[in-house]
Short mmCIF file of C-alpha atoms and ligand atoms in Angstrom, two decimals:
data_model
loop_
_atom_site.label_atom_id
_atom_site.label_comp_id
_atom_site.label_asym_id
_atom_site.label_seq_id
_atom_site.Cartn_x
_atom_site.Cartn_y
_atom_site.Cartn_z
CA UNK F 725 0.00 0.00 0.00
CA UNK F 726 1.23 3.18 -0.80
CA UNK F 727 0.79 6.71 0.53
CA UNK F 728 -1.29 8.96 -1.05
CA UNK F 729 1.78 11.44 -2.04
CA UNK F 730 3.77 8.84 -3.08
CA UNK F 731 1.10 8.16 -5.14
CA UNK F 732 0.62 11.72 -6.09
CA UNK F 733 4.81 12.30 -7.20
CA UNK F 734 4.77 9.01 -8.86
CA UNK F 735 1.68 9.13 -11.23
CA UNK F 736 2.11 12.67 -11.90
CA UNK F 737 5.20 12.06 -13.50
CA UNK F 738 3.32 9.67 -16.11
CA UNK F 739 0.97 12.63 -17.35
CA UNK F 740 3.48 14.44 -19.60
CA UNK F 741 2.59 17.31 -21.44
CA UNK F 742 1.22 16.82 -24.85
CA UNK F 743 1.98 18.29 -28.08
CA UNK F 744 0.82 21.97 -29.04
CA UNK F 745 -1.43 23.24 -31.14
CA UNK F 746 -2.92 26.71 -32.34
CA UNK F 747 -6.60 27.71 -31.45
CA UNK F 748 -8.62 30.87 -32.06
CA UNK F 749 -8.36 32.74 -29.01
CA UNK F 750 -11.76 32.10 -27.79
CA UNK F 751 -11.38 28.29 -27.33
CA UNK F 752 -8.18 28.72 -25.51
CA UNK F 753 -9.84 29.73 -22.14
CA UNK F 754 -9.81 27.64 -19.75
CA UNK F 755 -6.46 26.56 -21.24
CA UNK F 756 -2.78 27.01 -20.79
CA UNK F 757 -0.59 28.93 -23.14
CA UNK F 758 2.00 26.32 -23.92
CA UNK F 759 4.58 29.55 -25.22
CA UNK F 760 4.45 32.74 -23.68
CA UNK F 761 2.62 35.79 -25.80
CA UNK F 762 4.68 38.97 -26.36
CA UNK F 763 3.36 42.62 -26.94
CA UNK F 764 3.52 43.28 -30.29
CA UNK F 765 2.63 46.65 -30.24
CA UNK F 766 2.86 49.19 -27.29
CA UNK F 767 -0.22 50.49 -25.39
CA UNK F 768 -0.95 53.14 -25.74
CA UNK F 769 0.81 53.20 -28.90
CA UNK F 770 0.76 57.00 -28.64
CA UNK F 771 0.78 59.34 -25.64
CA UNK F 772 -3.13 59.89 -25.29
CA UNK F 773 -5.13 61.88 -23.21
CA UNK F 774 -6.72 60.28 -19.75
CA UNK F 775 -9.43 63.15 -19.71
CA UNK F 776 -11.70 65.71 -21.38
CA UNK F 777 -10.18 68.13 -21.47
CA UNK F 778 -7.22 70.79 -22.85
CA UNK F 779 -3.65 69.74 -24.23
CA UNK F 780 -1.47 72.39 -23.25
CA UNK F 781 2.31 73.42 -23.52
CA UNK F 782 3.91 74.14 -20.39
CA UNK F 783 6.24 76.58 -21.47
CA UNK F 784 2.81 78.73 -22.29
CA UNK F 785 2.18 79.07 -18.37
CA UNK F 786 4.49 81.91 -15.95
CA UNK F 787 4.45 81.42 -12.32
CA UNK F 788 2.66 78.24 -11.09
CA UNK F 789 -0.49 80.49 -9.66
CA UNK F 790 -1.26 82.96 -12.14
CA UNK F 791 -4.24 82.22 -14.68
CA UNK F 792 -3.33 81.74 -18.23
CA UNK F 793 -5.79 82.79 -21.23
CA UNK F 794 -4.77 80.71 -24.24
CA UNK F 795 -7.12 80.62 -27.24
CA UNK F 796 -9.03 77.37 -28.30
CA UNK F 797 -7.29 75.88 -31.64
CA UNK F 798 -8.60 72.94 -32.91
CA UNK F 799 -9.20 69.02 -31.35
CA UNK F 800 -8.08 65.94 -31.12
CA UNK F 801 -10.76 63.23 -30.93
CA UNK F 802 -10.72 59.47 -30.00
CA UNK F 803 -10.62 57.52 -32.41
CA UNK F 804 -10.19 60.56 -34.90
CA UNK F 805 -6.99 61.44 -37.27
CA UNK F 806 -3.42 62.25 -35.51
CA UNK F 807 -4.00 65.73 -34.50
CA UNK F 808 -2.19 68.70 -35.76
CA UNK F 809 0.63 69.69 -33.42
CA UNK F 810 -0.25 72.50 -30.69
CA UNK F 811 0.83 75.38 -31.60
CA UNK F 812 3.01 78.05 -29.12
CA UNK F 813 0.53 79.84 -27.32
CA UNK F 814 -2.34 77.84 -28.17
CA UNK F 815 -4.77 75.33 -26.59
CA UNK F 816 -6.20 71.96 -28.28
CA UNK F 817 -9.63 70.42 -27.32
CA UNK F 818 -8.82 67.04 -26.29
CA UNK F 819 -11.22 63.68 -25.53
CA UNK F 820 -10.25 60.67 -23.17
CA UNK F 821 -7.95 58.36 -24.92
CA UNK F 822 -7.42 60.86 -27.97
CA UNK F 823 -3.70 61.46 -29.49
CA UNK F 824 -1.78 63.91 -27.59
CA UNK F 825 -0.90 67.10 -30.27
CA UNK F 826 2.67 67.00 -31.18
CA UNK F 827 4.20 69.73 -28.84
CA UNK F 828 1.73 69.60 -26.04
CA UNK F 829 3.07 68.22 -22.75
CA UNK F 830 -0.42 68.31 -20.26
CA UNK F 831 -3.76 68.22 -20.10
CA UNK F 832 -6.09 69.90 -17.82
CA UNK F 833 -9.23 68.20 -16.89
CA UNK F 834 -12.14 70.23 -18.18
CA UNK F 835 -13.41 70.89 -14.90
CA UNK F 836 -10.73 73.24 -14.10
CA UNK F 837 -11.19 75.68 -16.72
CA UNK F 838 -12.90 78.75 -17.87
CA UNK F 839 -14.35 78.93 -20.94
CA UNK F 840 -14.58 82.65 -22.87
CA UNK F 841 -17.69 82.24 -25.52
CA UNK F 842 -17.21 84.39 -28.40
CA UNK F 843 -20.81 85.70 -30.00
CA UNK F 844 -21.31 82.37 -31.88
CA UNK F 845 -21.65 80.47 -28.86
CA UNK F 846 -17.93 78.54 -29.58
CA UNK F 847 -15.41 79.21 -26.85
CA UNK F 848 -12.89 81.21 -27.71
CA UNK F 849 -10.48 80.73 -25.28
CA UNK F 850 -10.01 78.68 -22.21
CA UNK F 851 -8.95 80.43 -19.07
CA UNK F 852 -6.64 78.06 -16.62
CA UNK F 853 -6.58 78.62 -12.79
CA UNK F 854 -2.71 77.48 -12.72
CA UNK F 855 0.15 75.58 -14.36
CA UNK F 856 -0.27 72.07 -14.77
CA UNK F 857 2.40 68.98 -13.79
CA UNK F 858 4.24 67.94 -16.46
CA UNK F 859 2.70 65.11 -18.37
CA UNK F 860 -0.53 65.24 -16.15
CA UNK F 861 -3.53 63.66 -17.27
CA UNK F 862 -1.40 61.68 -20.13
CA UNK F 863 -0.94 58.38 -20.46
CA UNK F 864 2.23 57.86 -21.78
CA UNK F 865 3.55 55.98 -25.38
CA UNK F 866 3.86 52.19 -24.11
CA UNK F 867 3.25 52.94 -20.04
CA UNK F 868 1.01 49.90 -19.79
CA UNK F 869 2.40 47.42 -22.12
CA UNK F 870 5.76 47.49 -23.87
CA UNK F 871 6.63 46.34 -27.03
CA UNK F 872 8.15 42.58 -26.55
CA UNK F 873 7.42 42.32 -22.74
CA UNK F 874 5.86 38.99 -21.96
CA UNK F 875 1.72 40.05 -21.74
CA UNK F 876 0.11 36.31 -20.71
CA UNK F 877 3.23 33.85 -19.84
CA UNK F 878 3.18 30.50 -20.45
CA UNK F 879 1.36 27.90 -18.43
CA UNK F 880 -1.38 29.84 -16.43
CA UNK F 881 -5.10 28.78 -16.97
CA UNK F 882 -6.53 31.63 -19.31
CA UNK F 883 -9.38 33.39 -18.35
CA UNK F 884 -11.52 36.54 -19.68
CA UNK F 885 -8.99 38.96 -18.55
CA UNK F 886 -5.94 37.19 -20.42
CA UNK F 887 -8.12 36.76 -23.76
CA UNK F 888 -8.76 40.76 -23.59
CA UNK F 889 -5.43 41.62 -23.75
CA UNK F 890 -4.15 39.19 -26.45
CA UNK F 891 -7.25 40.32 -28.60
CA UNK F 892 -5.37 43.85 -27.86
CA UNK F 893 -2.65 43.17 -29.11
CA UNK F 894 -4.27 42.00 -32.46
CA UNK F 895 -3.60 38.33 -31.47
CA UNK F 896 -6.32 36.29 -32.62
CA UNK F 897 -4.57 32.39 -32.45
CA UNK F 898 -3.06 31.19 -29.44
CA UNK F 899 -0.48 28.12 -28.99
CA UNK F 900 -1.76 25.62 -26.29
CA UNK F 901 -1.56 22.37 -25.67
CA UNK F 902 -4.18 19.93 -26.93
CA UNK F 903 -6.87 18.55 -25.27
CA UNK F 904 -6.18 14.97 -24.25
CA UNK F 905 -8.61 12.48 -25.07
CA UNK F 906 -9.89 10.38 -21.75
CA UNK F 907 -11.33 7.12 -22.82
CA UNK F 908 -13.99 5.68 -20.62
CA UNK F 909 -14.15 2.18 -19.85
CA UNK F 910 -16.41 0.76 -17.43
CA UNK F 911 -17.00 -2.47 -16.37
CA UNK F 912 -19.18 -4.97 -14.80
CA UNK F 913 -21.85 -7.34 -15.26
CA UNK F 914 -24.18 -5.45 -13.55
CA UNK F 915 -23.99 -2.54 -16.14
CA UNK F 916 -26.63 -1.37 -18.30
CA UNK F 917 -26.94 1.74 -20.12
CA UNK F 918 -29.16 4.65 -19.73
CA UNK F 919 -30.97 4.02 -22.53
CA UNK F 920 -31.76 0.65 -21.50
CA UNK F 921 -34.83 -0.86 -19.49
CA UNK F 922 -34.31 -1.46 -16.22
CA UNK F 923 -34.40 -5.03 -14.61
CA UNK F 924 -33.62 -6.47 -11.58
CA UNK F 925 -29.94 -6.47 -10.46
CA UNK F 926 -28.82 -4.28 -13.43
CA UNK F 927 -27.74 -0.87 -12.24
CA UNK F 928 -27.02 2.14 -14.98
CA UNK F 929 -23.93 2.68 -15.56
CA UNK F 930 -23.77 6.36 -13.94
CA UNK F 931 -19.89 6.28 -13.53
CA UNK F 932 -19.46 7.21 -17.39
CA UNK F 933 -21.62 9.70 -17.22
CA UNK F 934 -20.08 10.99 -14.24
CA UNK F 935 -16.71 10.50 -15.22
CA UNK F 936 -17.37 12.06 -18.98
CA UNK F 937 -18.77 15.20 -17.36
CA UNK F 938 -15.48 15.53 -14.80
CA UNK F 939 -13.17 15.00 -17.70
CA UNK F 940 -15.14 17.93 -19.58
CA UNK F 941 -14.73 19.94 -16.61
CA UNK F 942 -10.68 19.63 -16.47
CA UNK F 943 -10.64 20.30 -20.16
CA UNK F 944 -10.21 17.08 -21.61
CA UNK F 945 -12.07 15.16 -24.27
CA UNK F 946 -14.35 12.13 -22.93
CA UNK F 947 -14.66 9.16 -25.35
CA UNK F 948 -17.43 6.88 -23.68
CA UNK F 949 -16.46 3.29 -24.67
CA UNK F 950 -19.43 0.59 -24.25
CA UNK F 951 -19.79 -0.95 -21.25
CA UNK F 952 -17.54 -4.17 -20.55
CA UNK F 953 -18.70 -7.56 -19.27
CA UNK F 954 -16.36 -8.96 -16.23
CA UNK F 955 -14.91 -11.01 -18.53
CA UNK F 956 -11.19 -10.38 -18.91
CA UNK F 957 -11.29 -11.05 -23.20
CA UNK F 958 -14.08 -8.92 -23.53
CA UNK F 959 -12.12 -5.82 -21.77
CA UNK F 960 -8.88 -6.55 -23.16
CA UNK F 961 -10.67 -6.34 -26.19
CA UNK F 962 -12.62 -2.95 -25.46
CA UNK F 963 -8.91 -1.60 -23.84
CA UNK F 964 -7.34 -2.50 -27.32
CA UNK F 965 -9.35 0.01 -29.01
CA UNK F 966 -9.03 2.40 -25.98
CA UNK F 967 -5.50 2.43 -25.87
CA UNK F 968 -5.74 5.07 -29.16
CA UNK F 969 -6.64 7.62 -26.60
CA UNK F 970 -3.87 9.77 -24.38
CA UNK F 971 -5.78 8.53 -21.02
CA UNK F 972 -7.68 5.18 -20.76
CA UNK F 973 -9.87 5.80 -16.85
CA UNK F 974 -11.53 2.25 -16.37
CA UNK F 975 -14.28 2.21 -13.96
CA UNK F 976 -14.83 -1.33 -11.75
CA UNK F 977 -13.16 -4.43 -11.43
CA UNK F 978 -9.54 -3.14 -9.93
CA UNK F 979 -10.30 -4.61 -6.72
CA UNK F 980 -9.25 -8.15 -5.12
CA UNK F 981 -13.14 -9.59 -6.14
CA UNK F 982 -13.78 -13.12 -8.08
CA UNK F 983 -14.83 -11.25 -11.09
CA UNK F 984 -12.64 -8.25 -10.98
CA UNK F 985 -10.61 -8.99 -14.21
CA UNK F 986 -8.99 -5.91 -15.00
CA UNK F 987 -5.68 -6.12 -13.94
CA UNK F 988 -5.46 -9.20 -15.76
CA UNK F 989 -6.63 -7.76 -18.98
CA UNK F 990 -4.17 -4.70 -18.77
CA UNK F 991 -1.65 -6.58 -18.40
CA UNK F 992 -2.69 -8.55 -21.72
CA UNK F 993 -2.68 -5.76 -23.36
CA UNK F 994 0.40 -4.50 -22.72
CA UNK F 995 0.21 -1.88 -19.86
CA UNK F 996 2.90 -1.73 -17.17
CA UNK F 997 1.34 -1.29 -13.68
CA UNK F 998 3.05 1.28 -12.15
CA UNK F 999 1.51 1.01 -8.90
CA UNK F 1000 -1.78 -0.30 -7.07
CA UNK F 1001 -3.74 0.21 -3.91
CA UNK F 1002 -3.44 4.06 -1.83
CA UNK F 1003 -3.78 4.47 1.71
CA UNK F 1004 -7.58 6.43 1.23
CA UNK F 1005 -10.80 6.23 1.65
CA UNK F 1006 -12.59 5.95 -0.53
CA UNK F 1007 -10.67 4.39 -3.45
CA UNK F 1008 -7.94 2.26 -1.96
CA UNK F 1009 -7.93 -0.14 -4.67
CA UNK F 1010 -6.63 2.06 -7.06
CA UNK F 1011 -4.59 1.41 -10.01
CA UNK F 1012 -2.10 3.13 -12.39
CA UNK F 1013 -0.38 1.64 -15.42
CA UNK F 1014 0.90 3.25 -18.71
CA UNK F 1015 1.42 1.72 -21.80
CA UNK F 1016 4.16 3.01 -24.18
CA UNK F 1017 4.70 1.53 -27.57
CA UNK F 1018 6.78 2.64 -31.06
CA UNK F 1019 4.57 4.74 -32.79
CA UNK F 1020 6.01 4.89 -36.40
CA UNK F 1021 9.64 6.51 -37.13
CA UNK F 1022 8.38 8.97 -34.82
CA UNK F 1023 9.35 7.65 -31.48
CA UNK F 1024 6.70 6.40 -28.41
CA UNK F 1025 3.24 7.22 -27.86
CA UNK F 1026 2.00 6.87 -24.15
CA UNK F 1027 -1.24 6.24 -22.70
CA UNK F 1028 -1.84 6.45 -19.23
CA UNK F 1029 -3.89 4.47 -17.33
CA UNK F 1030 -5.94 4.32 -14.19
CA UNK F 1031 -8.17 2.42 -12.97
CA UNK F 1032 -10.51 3.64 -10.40
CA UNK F 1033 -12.76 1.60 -8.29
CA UNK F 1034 -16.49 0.96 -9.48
CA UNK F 1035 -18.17 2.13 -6.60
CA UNK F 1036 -20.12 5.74 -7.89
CA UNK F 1037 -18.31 8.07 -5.23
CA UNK F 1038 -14.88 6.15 -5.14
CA UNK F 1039 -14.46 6.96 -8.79
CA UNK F 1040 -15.10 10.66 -8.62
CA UNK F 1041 -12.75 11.58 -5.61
CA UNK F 1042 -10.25 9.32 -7.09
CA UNK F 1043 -10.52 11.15 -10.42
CA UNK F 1044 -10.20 14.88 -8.49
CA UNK F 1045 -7.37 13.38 -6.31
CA UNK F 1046 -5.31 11.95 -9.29
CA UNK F 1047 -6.44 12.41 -12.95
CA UNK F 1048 -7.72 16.12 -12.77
CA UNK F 1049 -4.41 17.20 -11.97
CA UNK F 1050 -2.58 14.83 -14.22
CA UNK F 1051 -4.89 15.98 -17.12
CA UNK F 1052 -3.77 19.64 -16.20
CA UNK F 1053 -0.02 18.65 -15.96
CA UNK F 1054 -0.83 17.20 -19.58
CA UNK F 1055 -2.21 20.69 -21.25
CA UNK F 1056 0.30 22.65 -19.90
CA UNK F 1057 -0.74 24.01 -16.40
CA UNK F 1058 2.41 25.00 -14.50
CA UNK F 1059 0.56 24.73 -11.60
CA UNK F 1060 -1.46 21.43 -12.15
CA UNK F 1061 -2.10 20.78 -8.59
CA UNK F 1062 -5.31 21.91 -6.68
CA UNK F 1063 -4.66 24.47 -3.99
CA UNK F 1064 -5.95 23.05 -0.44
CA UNK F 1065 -7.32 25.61 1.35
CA UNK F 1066 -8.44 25.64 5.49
CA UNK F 1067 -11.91 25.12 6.98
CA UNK F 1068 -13.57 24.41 10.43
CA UNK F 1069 -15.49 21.12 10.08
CA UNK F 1070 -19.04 21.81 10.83
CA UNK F 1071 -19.53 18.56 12.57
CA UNK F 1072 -17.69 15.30 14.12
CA UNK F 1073 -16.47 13.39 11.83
CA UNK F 1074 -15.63 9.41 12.65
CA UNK F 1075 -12.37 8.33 10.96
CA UNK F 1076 -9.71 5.58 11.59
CA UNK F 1077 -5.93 5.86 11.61
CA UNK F 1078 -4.16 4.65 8.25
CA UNK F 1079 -5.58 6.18 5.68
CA UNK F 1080 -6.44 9.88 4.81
CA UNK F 1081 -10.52 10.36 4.31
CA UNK F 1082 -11.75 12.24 2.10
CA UNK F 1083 -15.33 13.69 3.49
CA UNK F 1084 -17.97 15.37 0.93
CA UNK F 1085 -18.77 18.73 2.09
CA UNK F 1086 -20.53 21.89 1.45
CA UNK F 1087 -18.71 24.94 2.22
CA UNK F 1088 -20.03 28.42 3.76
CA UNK F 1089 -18.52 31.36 5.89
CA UNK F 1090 -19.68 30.65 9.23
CA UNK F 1091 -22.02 33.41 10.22
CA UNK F 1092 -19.68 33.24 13.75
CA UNK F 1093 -17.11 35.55 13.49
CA UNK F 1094 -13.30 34.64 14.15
CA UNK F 1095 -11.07 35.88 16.61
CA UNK F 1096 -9.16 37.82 13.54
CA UNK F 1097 -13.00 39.76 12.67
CA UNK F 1098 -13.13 37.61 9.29
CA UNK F 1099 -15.65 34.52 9.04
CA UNK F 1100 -13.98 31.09 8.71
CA UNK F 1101 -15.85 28.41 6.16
CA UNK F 1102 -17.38 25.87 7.56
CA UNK F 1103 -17.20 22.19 5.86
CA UNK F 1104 -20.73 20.65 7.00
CA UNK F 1105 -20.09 16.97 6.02
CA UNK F 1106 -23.07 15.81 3.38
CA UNK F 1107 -25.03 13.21 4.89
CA UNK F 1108 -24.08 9.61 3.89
CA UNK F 1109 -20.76 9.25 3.47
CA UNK F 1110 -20.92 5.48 2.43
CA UNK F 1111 -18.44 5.33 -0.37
CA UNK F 1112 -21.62 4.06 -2.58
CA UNK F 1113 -23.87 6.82 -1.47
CA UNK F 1114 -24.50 9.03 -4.59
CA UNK F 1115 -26.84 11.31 -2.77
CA UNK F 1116 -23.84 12.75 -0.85
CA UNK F 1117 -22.28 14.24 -3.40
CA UNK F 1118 -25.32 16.26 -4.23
CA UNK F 1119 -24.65 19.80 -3.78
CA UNK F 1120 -20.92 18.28 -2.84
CA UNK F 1121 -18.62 21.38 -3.19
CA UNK F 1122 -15.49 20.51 -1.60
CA UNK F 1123 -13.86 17.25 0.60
CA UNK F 1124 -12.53 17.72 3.50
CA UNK F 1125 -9.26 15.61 3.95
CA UNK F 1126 -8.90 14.04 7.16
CA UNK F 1127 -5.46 13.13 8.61
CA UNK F 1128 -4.51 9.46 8.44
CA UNK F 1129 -1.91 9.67 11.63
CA UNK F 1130 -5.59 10.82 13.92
CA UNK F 1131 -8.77 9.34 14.35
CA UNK F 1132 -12.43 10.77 15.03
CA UNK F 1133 -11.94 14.57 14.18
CA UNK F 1134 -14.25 16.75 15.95
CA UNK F 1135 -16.53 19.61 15.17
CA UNK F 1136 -14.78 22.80 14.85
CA UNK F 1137 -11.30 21.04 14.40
CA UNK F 1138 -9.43 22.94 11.16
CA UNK F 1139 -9.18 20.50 8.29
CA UNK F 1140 -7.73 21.07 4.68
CA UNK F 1141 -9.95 21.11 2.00
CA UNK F 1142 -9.75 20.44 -1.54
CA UNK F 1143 -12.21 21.97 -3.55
CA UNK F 1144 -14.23 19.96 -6.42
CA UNK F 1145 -13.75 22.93 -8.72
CA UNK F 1146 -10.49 24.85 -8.23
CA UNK F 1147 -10.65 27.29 -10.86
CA UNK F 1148 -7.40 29.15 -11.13
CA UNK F 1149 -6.79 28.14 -7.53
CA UNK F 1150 -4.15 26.27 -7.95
CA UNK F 1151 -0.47 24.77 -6.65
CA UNK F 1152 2.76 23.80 -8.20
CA UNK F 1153 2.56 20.92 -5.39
CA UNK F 1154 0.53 19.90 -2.78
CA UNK F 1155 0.47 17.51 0.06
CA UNK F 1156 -2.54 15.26 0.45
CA UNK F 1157 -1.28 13.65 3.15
CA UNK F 1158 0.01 14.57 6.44
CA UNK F 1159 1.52 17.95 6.43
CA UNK F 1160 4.33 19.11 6.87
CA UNK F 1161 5.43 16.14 4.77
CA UNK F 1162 7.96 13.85 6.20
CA UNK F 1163 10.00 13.79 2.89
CA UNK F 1164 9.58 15.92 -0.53
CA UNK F 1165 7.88 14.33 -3.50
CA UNK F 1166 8.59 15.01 -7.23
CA UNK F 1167 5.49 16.73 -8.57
P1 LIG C 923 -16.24 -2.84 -8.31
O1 LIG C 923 -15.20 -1.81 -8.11
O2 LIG C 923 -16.27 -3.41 -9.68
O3 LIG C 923 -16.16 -3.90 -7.25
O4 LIG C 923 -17.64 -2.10 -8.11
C1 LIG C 923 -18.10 -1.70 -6.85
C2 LIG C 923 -19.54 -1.30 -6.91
O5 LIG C 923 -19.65 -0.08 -7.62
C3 LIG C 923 -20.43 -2.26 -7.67
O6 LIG C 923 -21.01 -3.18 -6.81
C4 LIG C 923 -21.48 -1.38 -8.24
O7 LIG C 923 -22.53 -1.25 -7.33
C5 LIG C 923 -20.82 -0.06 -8.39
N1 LIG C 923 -20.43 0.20 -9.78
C6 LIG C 923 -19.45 -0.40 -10.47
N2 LIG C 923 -19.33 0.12 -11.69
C7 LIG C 923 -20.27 1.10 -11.77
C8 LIG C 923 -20.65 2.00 -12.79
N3 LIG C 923 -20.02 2.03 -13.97
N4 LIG C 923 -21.66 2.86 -12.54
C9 LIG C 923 -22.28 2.84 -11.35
N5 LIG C 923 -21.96 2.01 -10.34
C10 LIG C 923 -20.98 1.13 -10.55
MG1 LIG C 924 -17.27 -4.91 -10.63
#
């Protein structure tokens, strides 16, 4: 049996990045540049003007307190033609984010002036209180972004605020890493499909589904596979045709059962096991293997397997324990690891020493304030925590791990938590296990 981190440093290593390709920057969020993106341009790519208001030239202005009268020449308009530059003794009407007249070296907010109307209406001339700062109110040539300097580096999840500035910078493809394909295969007698009419002693086989909608979540492509007999031909046979995609999950049949066949049939197809069996609950008997074969003049080709237990709940916190982050390590993520944060268990939890429990949760700030003024979350553990009992992950947001070196665990106690979906939340490394860790892990 192994630990849960050796687990962790040891399968992690298997999930190695895959090759890039380009996308149109819309489909890359929610994915990791695989180079990083320089500016090609610098913003602004003129000095512009950060207010309505006046472009002026200092050199027009005495002492810093006496009013200046300068007449009204012209404007320079956002989004309008380079303006003419400001002539000596002058003033320009300028708009937020217009060019900044050739000369001028200020602007003063309209809400400082005077305005002199000639008969017409027009102002003719704009009086000023005082002498502006230099370069007040302007946004300089390249102050934001320079040209060349790294804008979204590589390997950080992209979100909304990473696609604005590449579309910026008139880039409209982005290099990232594919998405992995995760074939499903499930297995057991008892399977039938939801399609299928129910009868007696069949149960539908909810893990694919399940399992297809958590690979969509960490970005990856599901490829359900038909459901598998316990019959170790039949799945060697259905793992044959799996073994095209990057990741093979199998569902079932891993454990130390009569019928549970598919260690054997991995192993007749040609996948190492790399290890078996993690000190956690649920999903002990897990399994990981990887197959790597000659793949033309080209070199190897690698899938990765694991194979998680059957039972509905085991398979889904073995899949955000191990796979999630190894499909994250695969598109690129620098940071492929979930980020465990802190939270005051809501109630007693009953636990044995040996292996590290991981209990569904819902998380919410405690409406009891902290010593420190902030609210802590509370983890209220989900009723049923069976490791068959669907209903608890129902409104599931979070497990709470609890240490394997300590039994029961009582209300209020601080636990870590690893949250179903971490967003950008995330960690280079993390230790699932007992922390501090007794000895570092390769992540
Ligand atoms: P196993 O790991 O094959 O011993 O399966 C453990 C239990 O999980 C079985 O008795 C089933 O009740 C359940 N189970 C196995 N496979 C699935 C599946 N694909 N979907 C839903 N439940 C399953
Ligand atoms: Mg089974």
């Amino acid at each position: 049996m192994h630990t849960i981190d050796q687990a962790l440093g040891v399968m992690m290593e298997l999930f190695e990045p895959v090759e890039i390709e380009e996308v149109a920057i819309l489909d890359a969020l929610g994915r990791c540049l695989a180079v990083p993106m320089h500016a090609r341009h610098a913003s602004p790519a003129v000095d512009v003007s950060a207010m309505d208001g006046y472009a002026v030239r200092l050199a027009d202005f005495g002492d810093r307190h006496l009013s200046v009268s300068l007449p009204l020449e012209g404007e320079s308009r956002t989004g309008g033609p380079m303006p003419a530059p400001l002539a000596g003794g002058t003033t320009m009407r300028i708009l937020t984010g217009a060019a900044v007249p050739e000369g001028a070296d200020a602007v003063v907010p309209q809400e400082l002036v005077t305005l002199t109307e000639s008969n017409g209406g027009a102002p003719r001339s704009i009086v000023f209180a005082e002498r502006p700062k230099p370069f007040a109110n302007i946004r300089r040539r390249g102050e934001e972004v320079r040209v060349g300097e790294v804008i979204v580096p590589a390997g950080h999840p992209i979100g909304p605020g990473e696609i604005s500035i590449l579309a910026s910078q008139h880039i409209g493809r982005v290099p990232v890493r594919r998405r992995p394909t995760v074939a499903i295969v499930s297995t057991g007698d008892e399977l039938i499909d939801l399609a299928d009419t129910p009868t007696p002693g069949k149960i539908v086989n909810s893990n694919a589904y399940g399992l297809a909608s958590a690979v969509v979540e960490a970005g990856a492509r599901p490829w359900m596979l038909p459901t598998v007999p316990d019959d170790k031909e039949a799945i060697a046979a259905t793992l044959r045709t799996a073994l095209r995609a990057d990741v093979i999950v199998t569902s079932g049949g891993v454990s130390v059962g009569d019928h549970d066949y598919v260690h054997e049939a991995l192993q007749a197809v040609g996948v190492k096991r790399i290890l078996w069996k993690v000190a956690i609950k649920p999903g002990k008997p897990i399994a990981f293997g990887v197959s790597d074969r000659r793949d033309g003049e080209a070199g190897t080709r690698r899938t990765v397997v694991v194979g998680l237990p059957g039972n509905p709940i085991s398979a889904l916190v073995t899949f955000a324990i191990f796979v999630r982050p190894g499909l994250h390590r695969m598109m690129g993520d620098r940071r492929p690891m979930p980020a465990l944060i802190k939270a005051r268990l809501g109630a007693a939890c009953r636990h044995s020493v040996g292996r590290v429990e991981f209990v569904r949760v819902r998380l919410s700030a405690a409406t009891e304030l902290d010593d420190d003024g902030t609210h802590p979350l509370t983890a209220e553990p989900l009723v049923q925590q069976g490791s068959g009992a669907h209903a608890s992950m129902v409104g599931c947001d979070a497990f709470a791990i609890l240490s394997s070196a300590r039994g029961d665990h009582q209300a209020g106690e601080i636990v870590r938590v690893l949250l179903l979906d971490p967003g950008s939340l995330r960690a280079d490394r993390c230790w699932m296990g007992d922390y501090p860790p007794t000895r570092l892990i390769p992540t």
